[in-house]
Coordinates of C-alpha atoms and ligand atoms in Angstrom, one line a residue:
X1 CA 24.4 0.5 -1.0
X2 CA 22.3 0.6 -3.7
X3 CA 23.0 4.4 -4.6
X4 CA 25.2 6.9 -3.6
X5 CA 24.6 8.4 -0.5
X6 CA 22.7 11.6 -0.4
X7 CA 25.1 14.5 -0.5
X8 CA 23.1 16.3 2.3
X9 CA 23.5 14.4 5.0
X10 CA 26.6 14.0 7.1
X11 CA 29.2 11.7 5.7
X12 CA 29.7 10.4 9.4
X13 CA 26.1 9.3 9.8
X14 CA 25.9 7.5 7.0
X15 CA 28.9 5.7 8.1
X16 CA 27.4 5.0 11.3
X17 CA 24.0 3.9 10.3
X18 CA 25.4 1.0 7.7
X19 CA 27.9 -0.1 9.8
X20 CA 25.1 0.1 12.7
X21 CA 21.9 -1.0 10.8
X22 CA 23.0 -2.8 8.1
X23 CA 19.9 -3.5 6.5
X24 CA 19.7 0.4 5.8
X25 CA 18.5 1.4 2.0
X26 CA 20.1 4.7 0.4
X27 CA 17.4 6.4 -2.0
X28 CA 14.4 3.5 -1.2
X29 CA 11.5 4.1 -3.4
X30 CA 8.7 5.0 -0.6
X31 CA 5.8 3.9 -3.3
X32 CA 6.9 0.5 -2.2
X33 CA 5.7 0.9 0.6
X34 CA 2.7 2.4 1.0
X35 CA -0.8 1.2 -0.5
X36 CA -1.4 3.8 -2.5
X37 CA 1.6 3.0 -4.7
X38 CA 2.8 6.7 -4.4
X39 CA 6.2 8.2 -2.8
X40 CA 9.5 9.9 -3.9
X41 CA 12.2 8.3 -1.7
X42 CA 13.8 8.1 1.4
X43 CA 17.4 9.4 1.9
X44 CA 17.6 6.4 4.1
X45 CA 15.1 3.5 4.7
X46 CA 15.6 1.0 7.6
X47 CA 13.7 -1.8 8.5
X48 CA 14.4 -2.5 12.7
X49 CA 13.9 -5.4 14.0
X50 CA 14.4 -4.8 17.4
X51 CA 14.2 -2.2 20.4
X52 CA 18.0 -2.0 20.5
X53 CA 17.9 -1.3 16.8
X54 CA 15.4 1.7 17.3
X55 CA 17.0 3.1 20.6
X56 CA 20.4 3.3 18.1
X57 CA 18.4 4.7 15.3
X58 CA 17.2 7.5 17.4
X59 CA 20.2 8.4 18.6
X60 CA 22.5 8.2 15.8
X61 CA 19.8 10.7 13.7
X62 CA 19.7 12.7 17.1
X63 CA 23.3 12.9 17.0
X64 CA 23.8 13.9 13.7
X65 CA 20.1 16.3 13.9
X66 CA 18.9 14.0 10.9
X67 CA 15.0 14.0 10.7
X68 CA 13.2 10.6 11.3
X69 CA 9.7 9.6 10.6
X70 CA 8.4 6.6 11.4
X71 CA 5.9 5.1 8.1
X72 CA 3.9 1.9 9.7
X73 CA 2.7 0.0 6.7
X74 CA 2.0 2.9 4.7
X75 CA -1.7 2.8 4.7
X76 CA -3.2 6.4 5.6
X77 CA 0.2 8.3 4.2
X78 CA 0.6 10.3 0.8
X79 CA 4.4 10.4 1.1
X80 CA 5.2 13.5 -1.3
X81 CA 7.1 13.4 -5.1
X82 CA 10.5 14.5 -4.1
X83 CA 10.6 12.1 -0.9
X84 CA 11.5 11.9 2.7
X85 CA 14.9 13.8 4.0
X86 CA 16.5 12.2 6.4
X87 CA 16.0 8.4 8.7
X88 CA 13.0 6.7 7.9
X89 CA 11.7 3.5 9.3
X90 CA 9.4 1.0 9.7
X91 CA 8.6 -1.7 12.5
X92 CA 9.4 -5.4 12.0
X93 CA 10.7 -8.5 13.8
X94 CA 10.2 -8.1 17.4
X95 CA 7.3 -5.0 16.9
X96 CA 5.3 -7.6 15.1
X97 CA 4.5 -9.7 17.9
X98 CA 1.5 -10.8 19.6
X99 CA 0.8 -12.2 23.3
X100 CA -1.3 -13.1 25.6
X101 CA -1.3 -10.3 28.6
X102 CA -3.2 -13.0 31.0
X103 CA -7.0 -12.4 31.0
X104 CA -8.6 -10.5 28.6
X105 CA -5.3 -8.3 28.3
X106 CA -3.5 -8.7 24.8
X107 CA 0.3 -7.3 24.0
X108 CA 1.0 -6.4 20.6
X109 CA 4.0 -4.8 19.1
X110 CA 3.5 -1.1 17.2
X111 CA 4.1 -2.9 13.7
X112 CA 1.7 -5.4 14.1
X113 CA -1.1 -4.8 11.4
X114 CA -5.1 -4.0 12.9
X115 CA -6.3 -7.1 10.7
X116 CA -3.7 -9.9 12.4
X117 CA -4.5 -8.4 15.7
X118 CA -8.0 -8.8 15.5
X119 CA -8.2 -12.0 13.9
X120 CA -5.5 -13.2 16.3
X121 CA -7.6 -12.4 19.1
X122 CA -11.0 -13.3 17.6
X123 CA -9.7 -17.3 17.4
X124 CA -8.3 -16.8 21.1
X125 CA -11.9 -15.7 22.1
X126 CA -10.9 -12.0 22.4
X127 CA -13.6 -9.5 21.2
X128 CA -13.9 -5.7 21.6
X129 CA -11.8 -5.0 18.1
X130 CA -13.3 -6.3 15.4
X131 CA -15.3 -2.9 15.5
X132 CA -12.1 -1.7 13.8
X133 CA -12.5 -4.7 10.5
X134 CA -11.0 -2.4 7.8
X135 CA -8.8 -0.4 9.5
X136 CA -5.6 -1.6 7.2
X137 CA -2.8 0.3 9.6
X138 CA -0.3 -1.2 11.8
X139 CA -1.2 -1.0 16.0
X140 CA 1.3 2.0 16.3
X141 CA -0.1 4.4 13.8
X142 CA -3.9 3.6 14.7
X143 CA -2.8 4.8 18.2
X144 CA -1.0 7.9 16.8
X145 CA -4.2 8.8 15.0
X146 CA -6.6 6.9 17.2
X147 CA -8.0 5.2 14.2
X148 CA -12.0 3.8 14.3
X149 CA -14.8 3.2 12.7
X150 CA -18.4 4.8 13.1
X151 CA -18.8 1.5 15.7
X152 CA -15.4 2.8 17.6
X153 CA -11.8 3.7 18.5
X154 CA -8.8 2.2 19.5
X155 CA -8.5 4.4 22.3
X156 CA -11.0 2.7 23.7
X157 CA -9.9 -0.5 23.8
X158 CA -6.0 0.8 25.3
X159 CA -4.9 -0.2 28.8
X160 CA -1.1 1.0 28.4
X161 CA 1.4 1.9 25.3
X162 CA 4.8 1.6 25.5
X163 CA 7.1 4.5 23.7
X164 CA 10.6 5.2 23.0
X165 CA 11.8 7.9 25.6
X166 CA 13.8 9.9 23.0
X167 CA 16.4 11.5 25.8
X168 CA 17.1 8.5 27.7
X169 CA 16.7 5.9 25.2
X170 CA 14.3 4.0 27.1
X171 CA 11.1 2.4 27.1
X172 CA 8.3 4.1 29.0
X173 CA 4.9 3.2 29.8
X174 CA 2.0 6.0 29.3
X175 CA -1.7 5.1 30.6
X176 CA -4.5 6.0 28.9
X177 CA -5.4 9.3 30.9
X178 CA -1.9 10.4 29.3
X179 CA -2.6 9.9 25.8
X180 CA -5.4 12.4 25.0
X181 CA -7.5 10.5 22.5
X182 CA -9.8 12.3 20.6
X183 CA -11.5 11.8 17.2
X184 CA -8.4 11.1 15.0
X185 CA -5.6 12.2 17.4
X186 CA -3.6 11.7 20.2
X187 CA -1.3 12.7 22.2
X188 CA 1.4 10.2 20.3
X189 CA 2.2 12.1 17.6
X190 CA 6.1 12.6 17.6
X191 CA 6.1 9.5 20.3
X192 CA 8.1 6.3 19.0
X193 CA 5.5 3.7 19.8
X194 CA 6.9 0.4 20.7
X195 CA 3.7 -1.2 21.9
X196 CA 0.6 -1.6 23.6
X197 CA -1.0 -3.5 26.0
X198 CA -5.2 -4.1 25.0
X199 CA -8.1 -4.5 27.1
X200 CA -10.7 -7.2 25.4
X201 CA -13.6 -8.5 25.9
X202 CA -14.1 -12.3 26.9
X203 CA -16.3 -13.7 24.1
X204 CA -17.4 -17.1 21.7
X205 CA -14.8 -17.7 19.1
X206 CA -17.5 -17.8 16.3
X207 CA -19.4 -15.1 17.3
X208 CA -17.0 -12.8 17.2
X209 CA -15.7 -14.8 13.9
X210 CA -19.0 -13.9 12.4
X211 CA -18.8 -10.2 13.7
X212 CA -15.3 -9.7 12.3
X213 CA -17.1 -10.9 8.5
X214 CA -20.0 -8.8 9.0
X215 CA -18.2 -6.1 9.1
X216 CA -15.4 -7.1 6.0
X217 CA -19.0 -7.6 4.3
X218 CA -19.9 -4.1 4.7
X219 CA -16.4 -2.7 3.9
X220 CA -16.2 -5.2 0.5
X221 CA -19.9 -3.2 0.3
X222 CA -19.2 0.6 0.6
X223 CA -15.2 1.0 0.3
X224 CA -13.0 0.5 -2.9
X225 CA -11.3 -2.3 -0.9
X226 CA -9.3 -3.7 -3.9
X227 CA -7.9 -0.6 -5.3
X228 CA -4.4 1.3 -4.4
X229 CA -5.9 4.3 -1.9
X230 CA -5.2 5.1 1.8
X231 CA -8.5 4.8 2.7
X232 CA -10.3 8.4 4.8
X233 CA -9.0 11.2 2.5
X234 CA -10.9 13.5 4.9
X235 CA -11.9 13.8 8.4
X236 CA -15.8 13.9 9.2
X237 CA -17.0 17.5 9.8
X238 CA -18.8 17.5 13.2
X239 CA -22.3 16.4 12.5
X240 CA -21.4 15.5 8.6
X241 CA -20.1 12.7 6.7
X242 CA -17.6 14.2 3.7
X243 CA -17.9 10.7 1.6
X244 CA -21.9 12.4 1.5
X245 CA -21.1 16.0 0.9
X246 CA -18.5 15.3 -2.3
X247 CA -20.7 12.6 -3.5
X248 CA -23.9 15.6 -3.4
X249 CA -21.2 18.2 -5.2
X250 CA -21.4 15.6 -7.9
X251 CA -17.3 14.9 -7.7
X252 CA -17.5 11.0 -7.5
X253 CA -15.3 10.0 -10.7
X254 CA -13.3 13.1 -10.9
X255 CA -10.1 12.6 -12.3
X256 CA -7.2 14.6 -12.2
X257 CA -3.6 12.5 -13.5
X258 CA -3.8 9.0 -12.8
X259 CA -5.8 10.0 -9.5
X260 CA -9.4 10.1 -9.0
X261 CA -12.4 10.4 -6.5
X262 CA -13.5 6.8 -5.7
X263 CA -17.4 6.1 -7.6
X264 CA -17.8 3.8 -4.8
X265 CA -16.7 5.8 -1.8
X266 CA -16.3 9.4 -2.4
X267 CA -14.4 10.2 0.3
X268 CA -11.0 7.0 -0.9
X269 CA -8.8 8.4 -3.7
X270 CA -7.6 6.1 -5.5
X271 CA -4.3 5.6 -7.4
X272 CA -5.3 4.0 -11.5
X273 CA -1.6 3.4 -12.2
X274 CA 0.6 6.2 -12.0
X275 CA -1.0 8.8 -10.1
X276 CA 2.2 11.4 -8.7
X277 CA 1.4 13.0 -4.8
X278 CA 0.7 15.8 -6.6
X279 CA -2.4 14.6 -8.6
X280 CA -3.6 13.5 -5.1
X281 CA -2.9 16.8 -4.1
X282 CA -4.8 18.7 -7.2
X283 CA -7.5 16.5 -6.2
X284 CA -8.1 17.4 -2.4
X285 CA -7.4 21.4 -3.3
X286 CA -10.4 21.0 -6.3
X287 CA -12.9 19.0 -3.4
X288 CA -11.8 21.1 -0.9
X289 CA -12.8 24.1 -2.8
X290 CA -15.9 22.9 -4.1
X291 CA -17.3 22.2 -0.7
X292 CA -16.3 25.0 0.7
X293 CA -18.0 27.3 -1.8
X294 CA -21.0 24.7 -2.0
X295 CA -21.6 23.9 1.5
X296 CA -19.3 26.6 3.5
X297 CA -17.7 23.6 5.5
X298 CA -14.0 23.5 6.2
X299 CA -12.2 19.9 5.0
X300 CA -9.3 19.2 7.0
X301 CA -7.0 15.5 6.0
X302 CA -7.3 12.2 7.5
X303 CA -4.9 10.8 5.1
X304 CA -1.3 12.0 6.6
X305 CA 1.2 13.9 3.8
X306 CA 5.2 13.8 4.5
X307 CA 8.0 14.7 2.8
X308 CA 8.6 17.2 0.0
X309 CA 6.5 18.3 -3.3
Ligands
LIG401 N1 -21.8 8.2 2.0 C1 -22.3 8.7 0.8 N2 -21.5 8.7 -0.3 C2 -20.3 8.1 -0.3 C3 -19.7 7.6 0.8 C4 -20.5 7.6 2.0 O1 -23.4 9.2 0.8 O2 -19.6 8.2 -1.4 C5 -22.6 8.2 3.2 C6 -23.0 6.7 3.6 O3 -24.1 6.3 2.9 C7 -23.2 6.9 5.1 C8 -22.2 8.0 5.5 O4 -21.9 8.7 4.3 O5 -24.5 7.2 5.3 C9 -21.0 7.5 6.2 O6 -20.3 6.6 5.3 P1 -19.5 5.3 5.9 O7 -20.4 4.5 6.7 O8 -18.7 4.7 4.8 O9 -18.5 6.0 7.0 P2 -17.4 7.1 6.9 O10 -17.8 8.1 8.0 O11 -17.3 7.7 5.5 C10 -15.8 6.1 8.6 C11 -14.3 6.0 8.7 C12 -13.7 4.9 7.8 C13 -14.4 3.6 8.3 C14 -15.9 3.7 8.1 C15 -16.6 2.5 8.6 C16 -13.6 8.4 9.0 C17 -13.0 9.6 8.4 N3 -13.7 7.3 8.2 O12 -16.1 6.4 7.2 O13 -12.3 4.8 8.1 O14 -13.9 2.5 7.5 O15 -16.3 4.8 9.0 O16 -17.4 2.6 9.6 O17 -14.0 8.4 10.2 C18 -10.1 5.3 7.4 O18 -10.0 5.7 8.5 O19 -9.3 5.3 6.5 C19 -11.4 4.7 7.1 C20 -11.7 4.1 5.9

């Protein structure tokens, strides 16, 4: 153990989560682990590796009525100043895999990242995801939040996905008429996604090569690629593009802490160096206000917050 324990959760889990996943971190800074750099920390912090590993995870914080949230790489989250109570984890080892289903099918675990999986299936000949170039989250979270592009979804590439039953402990399969996708949701959120199984499209290696650098082209060309953000602070109004809308309220560049609004994308906040959750915050309540009064539209996150302020 790095620190000691955190006095509010039961002595008995603790106990039972080193001595069960011993990999577990006491007090883990969540800034390293997201891309914006941000993040008080974790009570605890585990790493699975395995199905076994989560099926014991969820029960032992079930158990004990610990909270869990699951992080994926980090990359659409503003994890909050004081930190996350309770279990935290993230996907490795065995959720990191990729297979062949036999056709066009693909099976990839929920902590694969978007950008392996598609250029994994690009050099097999596999199209129908490259449409998602730029998308930096891992397979589980884009199905959580149905993540996409203006050119399409995930949801619509999904044959099956495999979650965590959190009673029984096992793995059950959900098709697609179960999982509710709709323009950044699903029906997955609270589900433990293990994996899913992808429907592509047969195709030329290089032209879907080529495809797959088109579109990094055009990200390189409209997004702050290089910087420390979580890409979409906002969802699209219906009809409306927000990066428009706070670009025309003149709010490009505005700074508050070490947080500002991106001068190349208006709608990526991005973190200069040691911008705190709550300068992220101060930032979407001063847009969020501005185009309300300016436009009368209603801004509602993309960007997922956890934890406390
Ligand atoms: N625009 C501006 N000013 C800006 C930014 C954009 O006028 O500062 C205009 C653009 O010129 C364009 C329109 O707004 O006419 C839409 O911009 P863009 O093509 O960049 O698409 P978006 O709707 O802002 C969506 C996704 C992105 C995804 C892009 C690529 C959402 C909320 N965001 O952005 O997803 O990369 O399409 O197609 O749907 C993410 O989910 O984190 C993410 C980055």
């Amino acid at each position: 153990m790095k620190s000691p324990p955190p006095p509010t959760l039961p002595h008995a889990f603790l106990e039972a989560i080193a001595k069960r996943l011993p990999g577990a971190r006491f007090g883990e800074p969540l800034a390293k682990h997201t891309t914006f750099k941000i993040g008080g920390p974790a009570d605890v912090y585990v790493e699975l590796k395995t199905e076994a590993e989560m099926a014991d995870a969820v029960r032992l914080a079930d158990e004990h009525g610990v909270p869990l949230t699951v992080v994926g790489c980090g990359s659409n989250l503003l994890v909050l100043d004081s930190g996350v109570r309770g279990l935290v984890l993230r996907l490795k080892g065995d959720f990191e895999r990729l297979a062949a289903g036999g056709g066009t099918l693909l099976e990839a675990g929920a902590g694969v990242r978007l950008p392996k999986l598609i250029a994994w299936a690009g050099e097999r000949g596999l199209g129908g995801s490259e449409n998602l170039v730029g998308v930096p989250g891992t397979l589980g979270g884009s199905l959580v939040m149905n993540a996409g592009t203006r050119e399409g979804e995930i949801g619509d590439i999904v044959r099956e996905v495999r979650v965590l039953d959190r009673q029984t402990l096992r793995v059950v399969v959900l098709a697609p008429r179960e999982l509710e996708f709709s323009y950044r949701a699903s029906a997955l959120d609270e589900r433990l996604v293990v994996g899913a199984l992808l429907e592509l499209k047969a195709g030329k290696r290089d032209d879907i090569i080529t495809r797959i650098r088109e579109f990094q082209q055009k990200r390189l060309a409209t997004q702050p690629v290089h910087t420390h953000n979580v890409g979409s602070t906002f969802k699209n109004p219906p009809g409306q593009f927000v990066g428009r809308l706070i670009e025309r309220a003149g709010l490009k560049g505005l700074r508050v802490g070490d947080a500002r609004v991106s001068p190349v994308h208006a709608n990526f906040i991005e973190n200069m160096g040691r911008a705190k959750a709550s300068d992220v915050l101060g930032i979407v309540a001063a847009v969020r206000d501005r185009i309300r009064s300016e436009f009368g539209v209603e801004l509602e996150l993309e960007m997922r917050t956890v934890g406390e302020a």
